mmCIF file of C-alpha atoms in Angstrom:
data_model
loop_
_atom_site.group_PDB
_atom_site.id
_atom_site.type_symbol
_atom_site.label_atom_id
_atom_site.label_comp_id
_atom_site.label_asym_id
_atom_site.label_seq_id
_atom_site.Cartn_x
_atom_site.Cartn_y
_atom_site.Cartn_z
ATOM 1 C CA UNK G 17 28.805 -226.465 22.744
ATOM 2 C CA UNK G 18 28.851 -224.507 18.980
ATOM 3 C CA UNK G 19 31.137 -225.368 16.345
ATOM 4 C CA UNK G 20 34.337 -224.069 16.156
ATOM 5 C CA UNK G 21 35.550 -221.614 13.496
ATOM 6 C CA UNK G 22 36.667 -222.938 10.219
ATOM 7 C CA UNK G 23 40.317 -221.517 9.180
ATOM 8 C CA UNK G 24 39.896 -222.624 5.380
ATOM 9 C CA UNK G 25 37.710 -224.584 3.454
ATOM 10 C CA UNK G 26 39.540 -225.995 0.461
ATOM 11 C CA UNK G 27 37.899 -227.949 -2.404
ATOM 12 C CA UNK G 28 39.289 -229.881 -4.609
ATOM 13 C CA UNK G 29 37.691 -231.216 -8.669
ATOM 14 C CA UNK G 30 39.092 -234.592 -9.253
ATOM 15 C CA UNK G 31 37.787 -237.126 -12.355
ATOM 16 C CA UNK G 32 35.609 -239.699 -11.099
ATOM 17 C CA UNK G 33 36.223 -243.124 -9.147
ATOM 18 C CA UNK G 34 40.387 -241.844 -9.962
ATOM 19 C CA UNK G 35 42.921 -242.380 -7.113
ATOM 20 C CA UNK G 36 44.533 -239.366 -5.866
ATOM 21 C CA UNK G 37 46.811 -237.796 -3.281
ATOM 22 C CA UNK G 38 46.294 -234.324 -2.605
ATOM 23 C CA UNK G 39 48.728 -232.247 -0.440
ATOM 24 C CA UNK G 40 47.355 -229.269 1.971
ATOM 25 C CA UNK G 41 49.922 -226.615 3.217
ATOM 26 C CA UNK G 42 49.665 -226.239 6.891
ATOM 27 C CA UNK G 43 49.607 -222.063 7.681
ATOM 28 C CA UNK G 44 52.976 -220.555 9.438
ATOM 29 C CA UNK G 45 52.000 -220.106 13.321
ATOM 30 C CA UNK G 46 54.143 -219.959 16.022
ATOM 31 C CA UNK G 47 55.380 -223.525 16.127
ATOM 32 C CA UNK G 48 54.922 -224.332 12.210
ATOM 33 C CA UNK G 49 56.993 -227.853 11.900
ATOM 34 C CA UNK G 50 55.166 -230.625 13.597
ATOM 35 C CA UNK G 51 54.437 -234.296 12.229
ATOM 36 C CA UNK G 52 51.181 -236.115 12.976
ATOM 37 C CA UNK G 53 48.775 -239.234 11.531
ATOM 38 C CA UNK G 54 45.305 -239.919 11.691
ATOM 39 C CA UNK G 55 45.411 -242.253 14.624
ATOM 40 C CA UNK G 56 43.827 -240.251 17.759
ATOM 41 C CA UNK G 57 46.625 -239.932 20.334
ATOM 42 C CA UNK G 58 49.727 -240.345 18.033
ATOM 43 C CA UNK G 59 51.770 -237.207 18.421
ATOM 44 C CA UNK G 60 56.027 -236.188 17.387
ATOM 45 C CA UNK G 61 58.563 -234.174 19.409
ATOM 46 C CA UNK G 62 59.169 -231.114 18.121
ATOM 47 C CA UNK G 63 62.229 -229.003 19.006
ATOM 48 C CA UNK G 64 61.335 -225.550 18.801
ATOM 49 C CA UNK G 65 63.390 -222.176 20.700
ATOM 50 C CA UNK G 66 65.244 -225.021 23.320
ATOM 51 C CA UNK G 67 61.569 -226.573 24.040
ATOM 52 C CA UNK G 68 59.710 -229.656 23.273
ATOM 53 C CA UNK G 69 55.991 -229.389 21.165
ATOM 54 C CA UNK G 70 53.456 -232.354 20.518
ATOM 55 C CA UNK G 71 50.631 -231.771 17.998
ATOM 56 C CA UNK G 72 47.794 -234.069 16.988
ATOM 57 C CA UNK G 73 45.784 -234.302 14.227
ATOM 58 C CA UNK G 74 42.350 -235.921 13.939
ATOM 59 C CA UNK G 75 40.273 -236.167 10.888
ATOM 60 C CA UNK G 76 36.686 -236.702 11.002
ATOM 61 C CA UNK G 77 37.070 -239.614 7.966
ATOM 62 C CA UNK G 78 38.552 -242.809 9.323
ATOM 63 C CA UNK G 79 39.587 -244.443 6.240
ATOM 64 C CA UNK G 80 41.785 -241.735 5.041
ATOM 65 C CA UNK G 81 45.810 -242.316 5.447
ATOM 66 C CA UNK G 82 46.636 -238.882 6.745
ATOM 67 C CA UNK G 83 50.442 -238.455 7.136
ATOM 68 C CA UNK G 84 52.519 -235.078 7.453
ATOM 69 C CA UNK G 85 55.706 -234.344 5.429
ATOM 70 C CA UNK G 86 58.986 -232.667 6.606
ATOM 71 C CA UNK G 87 58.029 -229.666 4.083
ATOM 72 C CA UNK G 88 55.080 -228.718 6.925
ATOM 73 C CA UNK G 89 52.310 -230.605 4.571
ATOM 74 C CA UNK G 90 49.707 -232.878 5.146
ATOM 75 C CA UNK G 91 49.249 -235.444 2.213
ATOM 76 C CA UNK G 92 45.537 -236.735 1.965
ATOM 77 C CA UNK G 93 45.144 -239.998 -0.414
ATOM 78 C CA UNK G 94 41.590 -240.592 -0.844
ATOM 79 C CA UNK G 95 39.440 -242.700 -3.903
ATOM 80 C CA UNK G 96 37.067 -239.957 -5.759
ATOM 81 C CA UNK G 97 33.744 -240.636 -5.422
ATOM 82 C CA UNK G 98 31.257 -241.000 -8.601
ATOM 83 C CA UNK G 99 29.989 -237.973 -9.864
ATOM 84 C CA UNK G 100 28.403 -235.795 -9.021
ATOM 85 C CA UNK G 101 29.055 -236.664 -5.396
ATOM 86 C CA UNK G 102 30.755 -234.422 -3.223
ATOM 87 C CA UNK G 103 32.908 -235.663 -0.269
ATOM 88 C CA UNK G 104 33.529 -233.909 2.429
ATOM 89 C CA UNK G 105 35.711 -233.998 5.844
ATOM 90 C CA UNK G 106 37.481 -231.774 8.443
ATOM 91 C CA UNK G 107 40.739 -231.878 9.625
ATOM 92 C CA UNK G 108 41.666 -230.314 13.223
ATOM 93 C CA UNK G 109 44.903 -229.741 14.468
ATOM 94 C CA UNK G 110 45.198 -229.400 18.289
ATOM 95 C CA UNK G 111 48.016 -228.762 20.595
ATOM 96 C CA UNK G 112 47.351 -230.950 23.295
ATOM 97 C CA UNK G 113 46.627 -234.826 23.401
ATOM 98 C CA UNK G 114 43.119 -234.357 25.072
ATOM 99 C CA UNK G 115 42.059 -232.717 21.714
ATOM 100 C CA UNK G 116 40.960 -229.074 24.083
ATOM 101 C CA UNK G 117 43.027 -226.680 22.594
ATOM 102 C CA UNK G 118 42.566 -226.031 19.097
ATOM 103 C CA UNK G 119 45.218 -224.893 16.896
ATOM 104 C CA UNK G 120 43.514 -225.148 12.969
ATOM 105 C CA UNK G 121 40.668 -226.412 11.478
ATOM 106 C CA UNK G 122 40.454 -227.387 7.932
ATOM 107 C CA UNK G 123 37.187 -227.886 5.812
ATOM 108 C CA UNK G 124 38.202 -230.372 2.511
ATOM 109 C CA UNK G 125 35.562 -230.737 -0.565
ATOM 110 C CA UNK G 126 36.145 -233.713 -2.795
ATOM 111 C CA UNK G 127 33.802 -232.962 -5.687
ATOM 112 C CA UNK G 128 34.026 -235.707 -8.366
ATOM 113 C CA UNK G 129 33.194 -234.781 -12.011
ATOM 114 C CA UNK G 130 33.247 -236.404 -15.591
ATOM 115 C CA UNK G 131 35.920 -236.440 -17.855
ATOM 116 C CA UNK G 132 36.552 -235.552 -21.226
ATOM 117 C CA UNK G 133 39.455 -235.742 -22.884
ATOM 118 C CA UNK G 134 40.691 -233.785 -26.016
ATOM 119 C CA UNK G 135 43.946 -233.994 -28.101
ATOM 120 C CA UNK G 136 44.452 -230.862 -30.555
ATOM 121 C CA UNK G 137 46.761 -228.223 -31.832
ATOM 122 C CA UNK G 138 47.583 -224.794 -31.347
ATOM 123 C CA UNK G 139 44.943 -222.739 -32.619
ATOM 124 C CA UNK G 140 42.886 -224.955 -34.254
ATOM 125 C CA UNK G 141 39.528 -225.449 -33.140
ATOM 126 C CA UNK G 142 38.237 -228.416 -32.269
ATOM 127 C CA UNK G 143 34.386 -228.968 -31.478
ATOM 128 C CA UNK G 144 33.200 -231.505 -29.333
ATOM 129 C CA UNK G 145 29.250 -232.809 -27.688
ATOM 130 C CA UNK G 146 29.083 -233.408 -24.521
ATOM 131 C CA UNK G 147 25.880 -235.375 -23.466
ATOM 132 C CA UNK G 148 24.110 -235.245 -19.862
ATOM 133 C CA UNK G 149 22.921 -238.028 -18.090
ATOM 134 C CA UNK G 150 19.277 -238.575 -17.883
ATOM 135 C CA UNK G 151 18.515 -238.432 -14.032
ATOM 136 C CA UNK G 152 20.651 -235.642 -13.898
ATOM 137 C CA UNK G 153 18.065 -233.746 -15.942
ATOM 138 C CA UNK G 154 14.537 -235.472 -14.417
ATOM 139 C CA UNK G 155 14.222 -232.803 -12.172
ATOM 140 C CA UNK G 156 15.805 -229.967 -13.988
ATOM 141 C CA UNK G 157 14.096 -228.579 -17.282
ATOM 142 C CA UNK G 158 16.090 -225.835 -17.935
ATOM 143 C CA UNK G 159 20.125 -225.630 -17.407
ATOM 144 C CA UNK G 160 22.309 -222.935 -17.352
ATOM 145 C CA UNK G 161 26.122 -224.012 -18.488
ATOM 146 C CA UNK G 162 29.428 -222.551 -17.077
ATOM 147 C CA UNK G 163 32.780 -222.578 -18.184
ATOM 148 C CA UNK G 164 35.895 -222.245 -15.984
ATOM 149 C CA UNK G 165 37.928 -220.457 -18.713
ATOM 150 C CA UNK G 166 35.392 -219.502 -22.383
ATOM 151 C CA UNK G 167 38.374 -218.476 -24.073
ATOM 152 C CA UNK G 168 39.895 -221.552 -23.736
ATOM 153 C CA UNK G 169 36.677 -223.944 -23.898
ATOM 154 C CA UNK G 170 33.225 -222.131 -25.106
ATOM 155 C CA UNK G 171 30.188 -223.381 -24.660
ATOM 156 C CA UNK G 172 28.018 -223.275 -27.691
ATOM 157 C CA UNK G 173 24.975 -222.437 -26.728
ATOM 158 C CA UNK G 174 23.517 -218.639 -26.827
ATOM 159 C CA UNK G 175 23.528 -217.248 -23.331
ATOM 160 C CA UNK G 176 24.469 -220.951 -22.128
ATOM 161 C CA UNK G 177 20.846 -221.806 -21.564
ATOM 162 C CA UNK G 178 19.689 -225.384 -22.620
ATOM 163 C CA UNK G 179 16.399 -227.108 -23.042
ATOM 164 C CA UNK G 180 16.256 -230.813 -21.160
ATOM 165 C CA UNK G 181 14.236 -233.456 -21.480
ATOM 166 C CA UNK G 182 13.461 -236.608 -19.497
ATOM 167 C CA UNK G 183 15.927 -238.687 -21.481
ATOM 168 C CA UNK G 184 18.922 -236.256 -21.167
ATOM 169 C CA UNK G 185 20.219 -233.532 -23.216
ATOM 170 C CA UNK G 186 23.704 -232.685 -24.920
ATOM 171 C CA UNK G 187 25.284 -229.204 -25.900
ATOM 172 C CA UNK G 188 28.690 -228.528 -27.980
ATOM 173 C CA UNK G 189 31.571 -226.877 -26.804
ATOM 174 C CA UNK G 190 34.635 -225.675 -28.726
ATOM 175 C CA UNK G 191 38.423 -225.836 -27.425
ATOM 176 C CA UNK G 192 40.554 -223.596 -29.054
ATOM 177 C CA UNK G 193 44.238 -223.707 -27.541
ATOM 178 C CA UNK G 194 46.488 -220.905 -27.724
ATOM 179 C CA UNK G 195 49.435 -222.576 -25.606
ATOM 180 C CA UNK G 196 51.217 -225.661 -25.728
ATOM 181 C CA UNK G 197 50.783 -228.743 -22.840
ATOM 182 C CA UNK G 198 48.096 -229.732 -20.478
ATOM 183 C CA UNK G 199 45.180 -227.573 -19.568
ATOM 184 C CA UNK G 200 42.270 -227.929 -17.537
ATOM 185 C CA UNK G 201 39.155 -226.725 -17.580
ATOM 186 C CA UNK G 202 35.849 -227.225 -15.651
ATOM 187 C CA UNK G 203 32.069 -227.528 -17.091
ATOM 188 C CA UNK G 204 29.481 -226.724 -14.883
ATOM 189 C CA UNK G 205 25.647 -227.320 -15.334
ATOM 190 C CA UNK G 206 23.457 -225.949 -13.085
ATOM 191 C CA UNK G 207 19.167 -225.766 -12.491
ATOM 192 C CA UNK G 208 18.161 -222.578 -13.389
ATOM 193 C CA UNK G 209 15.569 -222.956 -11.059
ATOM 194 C CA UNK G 210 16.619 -224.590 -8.000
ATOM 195 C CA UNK G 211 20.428 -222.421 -8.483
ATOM 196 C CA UNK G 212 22.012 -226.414 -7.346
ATOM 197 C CA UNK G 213 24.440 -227.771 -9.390
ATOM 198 C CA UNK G 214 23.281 -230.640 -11.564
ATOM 199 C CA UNK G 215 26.109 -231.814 -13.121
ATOM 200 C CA UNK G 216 29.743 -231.271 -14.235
ATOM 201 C CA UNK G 217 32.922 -232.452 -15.985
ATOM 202 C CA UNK G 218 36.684 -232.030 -16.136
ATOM 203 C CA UNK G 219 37.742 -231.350 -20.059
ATOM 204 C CA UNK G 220 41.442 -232.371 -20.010
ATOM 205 C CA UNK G 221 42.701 -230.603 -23.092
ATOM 206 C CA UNK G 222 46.526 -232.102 -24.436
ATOM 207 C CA UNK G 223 47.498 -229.256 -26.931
ATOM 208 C CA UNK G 224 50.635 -230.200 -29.584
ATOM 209 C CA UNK G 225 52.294 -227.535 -31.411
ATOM 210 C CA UNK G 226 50.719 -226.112 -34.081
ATOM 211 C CA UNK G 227 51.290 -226.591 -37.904
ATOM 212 C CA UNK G 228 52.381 -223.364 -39.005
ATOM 213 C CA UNK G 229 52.004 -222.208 -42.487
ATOM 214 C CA UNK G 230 54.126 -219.557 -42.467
ATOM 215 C CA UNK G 231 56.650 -217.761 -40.591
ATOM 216 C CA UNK G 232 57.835 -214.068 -40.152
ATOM 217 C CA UNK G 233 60.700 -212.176 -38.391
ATOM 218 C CA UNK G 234 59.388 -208.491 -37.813
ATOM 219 C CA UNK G 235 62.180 -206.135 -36.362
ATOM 220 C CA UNK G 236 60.333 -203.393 -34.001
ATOM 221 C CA UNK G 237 62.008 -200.719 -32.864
ATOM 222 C CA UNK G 238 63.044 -200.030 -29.070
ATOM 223 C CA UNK G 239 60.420 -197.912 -26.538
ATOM 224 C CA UNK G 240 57.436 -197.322 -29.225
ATOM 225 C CA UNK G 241 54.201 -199.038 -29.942
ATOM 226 C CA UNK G 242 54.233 -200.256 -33.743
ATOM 227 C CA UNK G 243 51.829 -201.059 -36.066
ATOM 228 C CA UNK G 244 52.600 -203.126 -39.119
ATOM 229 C CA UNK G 245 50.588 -204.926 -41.630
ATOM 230 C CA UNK G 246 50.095 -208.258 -43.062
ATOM 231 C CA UNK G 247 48.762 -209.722 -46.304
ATOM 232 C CA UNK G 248 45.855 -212.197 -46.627
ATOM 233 C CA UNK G 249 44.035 -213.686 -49.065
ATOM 234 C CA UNK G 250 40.720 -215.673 -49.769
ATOM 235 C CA UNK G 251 41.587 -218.703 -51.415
ATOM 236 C CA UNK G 252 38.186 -219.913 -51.059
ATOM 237 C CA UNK G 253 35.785 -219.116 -54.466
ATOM 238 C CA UNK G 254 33.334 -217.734 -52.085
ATOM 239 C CA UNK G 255 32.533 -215.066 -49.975
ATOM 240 C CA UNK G 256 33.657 -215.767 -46.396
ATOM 241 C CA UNK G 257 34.184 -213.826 -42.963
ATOM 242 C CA UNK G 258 37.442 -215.179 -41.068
ATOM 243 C CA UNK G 259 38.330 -214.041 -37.143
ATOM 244 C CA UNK G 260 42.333 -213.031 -36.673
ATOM 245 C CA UNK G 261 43.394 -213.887 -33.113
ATOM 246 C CA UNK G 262 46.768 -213.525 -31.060
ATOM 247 C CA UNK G 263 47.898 -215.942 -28.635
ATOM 248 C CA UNK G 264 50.277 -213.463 -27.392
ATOM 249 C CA UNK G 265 47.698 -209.902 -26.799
ATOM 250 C CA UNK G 266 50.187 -208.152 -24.256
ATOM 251 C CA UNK G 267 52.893 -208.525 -27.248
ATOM 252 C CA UNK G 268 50.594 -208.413 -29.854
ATOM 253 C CA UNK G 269 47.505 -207.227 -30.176
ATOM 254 C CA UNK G 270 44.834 -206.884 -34.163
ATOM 255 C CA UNK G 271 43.294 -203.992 -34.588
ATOM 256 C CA UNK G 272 41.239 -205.222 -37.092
ATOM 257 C CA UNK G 273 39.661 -209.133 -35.569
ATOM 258 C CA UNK G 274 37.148 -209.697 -38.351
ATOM 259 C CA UNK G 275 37.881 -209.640 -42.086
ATOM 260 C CA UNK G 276 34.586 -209.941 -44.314
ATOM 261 C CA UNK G 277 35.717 -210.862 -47.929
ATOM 262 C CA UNK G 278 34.624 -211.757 -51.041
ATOM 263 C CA UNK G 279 35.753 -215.142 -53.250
ATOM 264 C CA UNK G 280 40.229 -214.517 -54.116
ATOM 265 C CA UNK G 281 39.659 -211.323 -52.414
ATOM 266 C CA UNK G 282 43.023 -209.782 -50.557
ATOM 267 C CA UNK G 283 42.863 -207.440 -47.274
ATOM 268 C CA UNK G 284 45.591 -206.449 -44.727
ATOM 269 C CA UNK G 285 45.433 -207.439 -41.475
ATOM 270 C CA UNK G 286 46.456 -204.562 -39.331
ATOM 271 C CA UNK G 287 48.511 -205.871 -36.239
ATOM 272 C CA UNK G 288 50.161 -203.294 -32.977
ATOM 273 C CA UNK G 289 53.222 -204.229 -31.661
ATOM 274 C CA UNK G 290 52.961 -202.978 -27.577
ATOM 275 C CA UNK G 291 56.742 -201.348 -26.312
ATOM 276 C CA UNK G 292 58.192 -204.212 -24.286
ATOM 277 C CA UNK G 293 60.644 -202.322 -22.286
ATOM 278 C CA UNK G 294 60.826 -202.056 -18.878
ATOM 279 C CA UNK G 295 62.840 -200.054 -16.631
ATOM 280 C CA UNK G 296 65.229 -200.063 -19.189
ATOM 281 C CA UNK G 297 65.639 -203.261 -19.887
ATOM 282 C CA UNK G 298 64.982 -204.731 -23.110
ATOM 283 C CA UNK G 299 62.659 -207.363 -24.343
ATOM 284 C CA UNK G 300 63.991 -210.422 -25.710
ATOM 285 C CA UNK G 301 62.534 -211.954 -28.814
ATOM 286 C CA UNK G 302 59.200 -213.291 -28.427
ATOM 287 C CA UNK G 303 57.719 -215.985 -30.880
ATOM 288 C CA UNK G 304 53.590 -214.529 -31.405
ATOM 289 C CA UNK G 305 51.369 -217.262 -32.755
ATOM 290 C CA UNK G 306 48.327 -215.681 -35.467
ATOM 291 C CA UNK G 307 45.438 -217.662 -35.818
ATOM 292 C CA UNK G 308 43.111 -217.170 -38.950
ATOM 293 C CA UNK G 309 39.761 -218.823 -38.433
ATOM 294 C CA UNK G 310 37.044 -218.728 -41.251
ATOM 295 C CA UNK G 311 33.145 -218.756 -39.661
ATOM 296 C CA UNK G 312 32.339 -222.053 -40.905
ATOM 297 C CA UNK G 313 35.893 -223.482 -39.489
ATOM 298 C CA UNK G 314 36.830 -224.711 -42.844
ATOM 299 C CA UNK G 315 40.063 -222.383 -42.695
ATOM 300 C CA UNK G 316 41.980 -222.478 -39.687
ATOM 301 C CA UNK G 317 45.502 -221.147 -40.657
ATOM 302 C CA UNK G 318 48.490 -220.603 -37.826
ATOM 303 C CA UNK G 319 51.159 -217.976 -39.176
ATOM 304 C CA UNK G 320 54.154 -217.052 -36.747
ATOM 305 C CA UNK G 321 55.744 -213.916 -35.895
ATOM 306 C CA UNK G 322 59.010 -213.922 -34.431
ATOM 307 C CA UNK G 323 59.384 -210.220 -32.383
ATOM 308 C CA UNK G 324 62.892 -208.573 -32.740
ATOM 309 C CA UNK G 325 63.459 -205.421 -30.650
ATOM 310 C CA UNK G 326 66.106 -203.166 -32.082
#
């Protein structure tokens, strides 16, 4: 005998001892609807073309409550492991009840991480340390650290390389939301060494709107690109550098991201306006978010720019 050929292998990063139901869409094949449970033998009727069709499902975990929707999807509840434990089972779909002729096999990855959790605004940027575990880094004296998505979490650490120790280690990460609602985002920590993952957490990020100091309403004319121009000043009574960013860069875009100035100094910031129209059809008005961040995070300004196509 050799193992059969795996169809997918899907994987799935869950917070730690949480309970969860995860749903898996069964592929379209040539008799798509069928309804089946993890008890060996149990089997539906299907009607399919004027003919009658039984499939069975068997999963290699027997304390998992597989069950099959009318929407052709198999719904998996299942208690997450502790991290950074990783559980894993197939699923195998067969078309006959003495499990011979097989129709799909499925390879599901549980892999249980840490959570953080972070409540913030738009645009503001919010630091936060996350520590490692001692055993996690008895073994592992030099880490390299991933993020899912560094725009939205960074990791601040210069090339994301960090020191351990025998009692643990910790490193600082930044979120800085440019959207509204529940994000996601997944840390990864990983031996240098040995390449195996070491350790890793799910940073749940809950971003509120942001509190804007002022607003604008720029009118841009149809079918060109536009620059335009906008006033800021140092408040500060020192010398400062500050980092303009757009939450919006298809819309809006800065031509000029870093501003060095001196103490009640005033520069432009010089912003391009990208042609919005498509086959004709013209933009609506768009709402552009402008984040003004000073290096040491003292300043953290939000101004708005409401788009008007004319």
């Amino acid at each position: 005998f050799q193992p059969c050929i795996i169809d997918r292998t899907i994987r799935f990063f869950e917070s730690e001892n949480s309970p969860v139901r995860k749903t898996i869409k069964l592929p379209i094949a040539d008799a798509p609807v069928f309804r089946a449970s993890l008890k060996e033998g149990e089997s539906a009727e299907i009607k399919e073309g004027g003919s009658a069709k039984r499939r069975y499902v068997y999963c290699t975990r027997q304390d998992l409550g597989i069950s099959l929707t009318e929407y052709d999807e198999l719904v998996c509840p299942m208690l997450v492991p502790q991290a950074p434990e990783v559980m894993s089972f197939h699923l195998f779909i067969y078309m006959d009840q003495t499990f011979q002729e097989l129709h799909t096999a499925f390879h599901v990855e549980v892999h249980a991480i840490r959570s953080e959790y972070i409540r913030c605004s738009v645009g503001q940027f919010c630091p936060r340390t996350v520590h490692i575990a001692p055993q996690a880094t008895q073994q592992s004296p030099q880490l390299r650290l991933y993020s899912s998505d560094p725009a939205l979490c960074s990791i601040q650490i210069p090339g994301g390389f960090l020191e351990t120790s025998p009692m643990g280690g910790q490193f600082n990460i930044a979120v800085t939301p440019s959207a509204t609602g529940t994000h996601c985002v997944r840390l990864h920590a990983v031996d240098q060494a040995a390449r195996t993952l070491v350790a890793a957490w799910l940073v749940n990020i809950a971003a509120d709107p942001p509190q804007i100091k002022s607003a604008h309403e720029i009118p841009i004319p149809v079918g060109v690109e536009v620059m335009k121009r906008l006033v800021f000043r140092n408040e500060s009574n020192q010398s400062n550098t500050f980092v303009v960013v757009s939450s919006m860069p298809s819309v809006l875009s800065v031509r000029t991201p870093t501003l060095c100035m001196n103490a009640r100094e005033t520069q432009y910031i010089e912003l391009v306006f990208r042609d919005q129209v498509h086959s004709g059809v013209l933009a609506r008005p768009k709402e552009c978010f402008l984040f003004i961040w000073s290096e040491d995070r003292l300043v953290q300004e939000c101004r708005l720019l409401r788009v008007v196509y004319t």
